Amino acid sequence: MTKLTTFNTKLLLAAIAAVAALGAAALTLIAPNLTGQGGSSQSAPLSPGLHLWDGARSLPDAGFTDGAGHQMGLSAYRGKVVLVNFWATWCEPCKLEMPSLLRLQQKLGDKDFAVVAISGDQTGIQAVEPFLKQNDLTALNILYDPNLASANIWGVKGLPTTILLNREGQEIGRAEGGLAWDAPDIEGQIEAKIKAAP
């Protein structure tokens, strides 16, 4: 057997450290699926902000369910600018941004604007209702997409993802990752879109 030199030993230790770092990174990416309820989406990285598009983008039809289990689309919100947030109770960045979504709804929500939080929890209301009550978030508009099927149709790659819709239900902006939704710059962007929409 060849005797390890000091150089070879350092090289071997560096290789082991690199493999360990790669393993940790891989675990970070898949961890939401392990701690969550088996959904295919993973937590998105933190986003630098809300990205607004130059024009509106049409979205395919997508169906959700309400708290009573009835099928509904977002047509109930047609005529409003709508901030649609895809989240889950097992997603830490999602939980962190929820209070700011509520504050945004409380400040701007009216006949022209609404925040709609769509849960990807597989057990639906059983997981979501206790979380909302514990965190004083019951005033949020909540819908359910337990298999994240509609999220996938809309190109959601990870949670949280938030999509801004114009009054016709077209996408005009998107954020991937958690944000402070009531921060002045983000709130200002949304207010400008509300005022710009006839």
Short mmCIF file of N, CA and C in Angstrom, two decimals, residues 51-57 166 171-174 193:
data_model
loop_
_atom_site.label_atom_id
_atom_site.label_comp_id
_atom_site.label_asym_id
_atom_site.label_seq_id
_atom_site.Cartn_x
_atom_site.Cartn_y
_atom_site.Cartn_z
N HIS A 51 -40.84 41.04 -9.53
CA HIS A 51 -40.45 41.35 -10.92
C HIS A 51 -41.72 41.65 -11.72
N LEU A 52 -41.82 42.87 -12.22
CA LEU A 52 -42.98 43.27 -13.01
C LEU A 52 -42.66 43.14 -14.49
N TRP A 53 -43.59 42.58 -15.25
CA TRP A 53 -43.37 42.36 -16.68
C TRP A 53 -43.74 43.61 -17.47
N ASP A 54 -43.19 43.72 -18.67
CA ASP A 54 -43.49 44.86 -19.54
C ASP A 54 -44.94 44.80 -20.02
N GLY A 55 -45.44 43.58 -20.23
CA GLY A 55 -46.82 43.41 -20.68
C GLY A 55 -47.50 42.32 -19.86
N ALA A 56 -48.78 42.12 -20.11
CA ALA A 56 -49.54 41.09 -19.40
C ALA A 56 -49.34 39.73 -20.07
N ARG A 57 -49.30 38.67 -19.27
CA ARG A 57 -49.14 37.30 -19.77
C ARG A 57 -50.38 36.48 -19.41
N ASN A 166 -53.53 41.19 -13.14
CA ASN A 166 -54.29 42.41 -13.42
C ASN A 166 -55.79 42.13 -13.29
N GLU A 171 -51.19 37.59 -15.79
CA GLU A 171 -50.01 37.80 -14.95
C GLU A 171 -49.26 39.06 -15.37
N ILE A 172 -48.99 39.92 -14.38
CA ILE A 172 -48.22 41.15 -14.66
C ILE A 172 -46.95 41.23 -13.81
N GLY A 173 -46.75 40.24 -12.95
CA GLY A 173 -45.54 40.22 -12.13
C GLY A 173 -45.43 38.93 -11.35
N ARG A 174 -44.22 38.66 -10.84
CA ARG A 174 -43.98 37.41 -10.11
C ARG A 174 -42.79 37.58 -9.18
N LYS A 193 -49.64 49.63 -9.82
CA LYS A 193 -50.39 48.76 -10.74
C LYS A 193 -51.89 48.89 -10.50
#
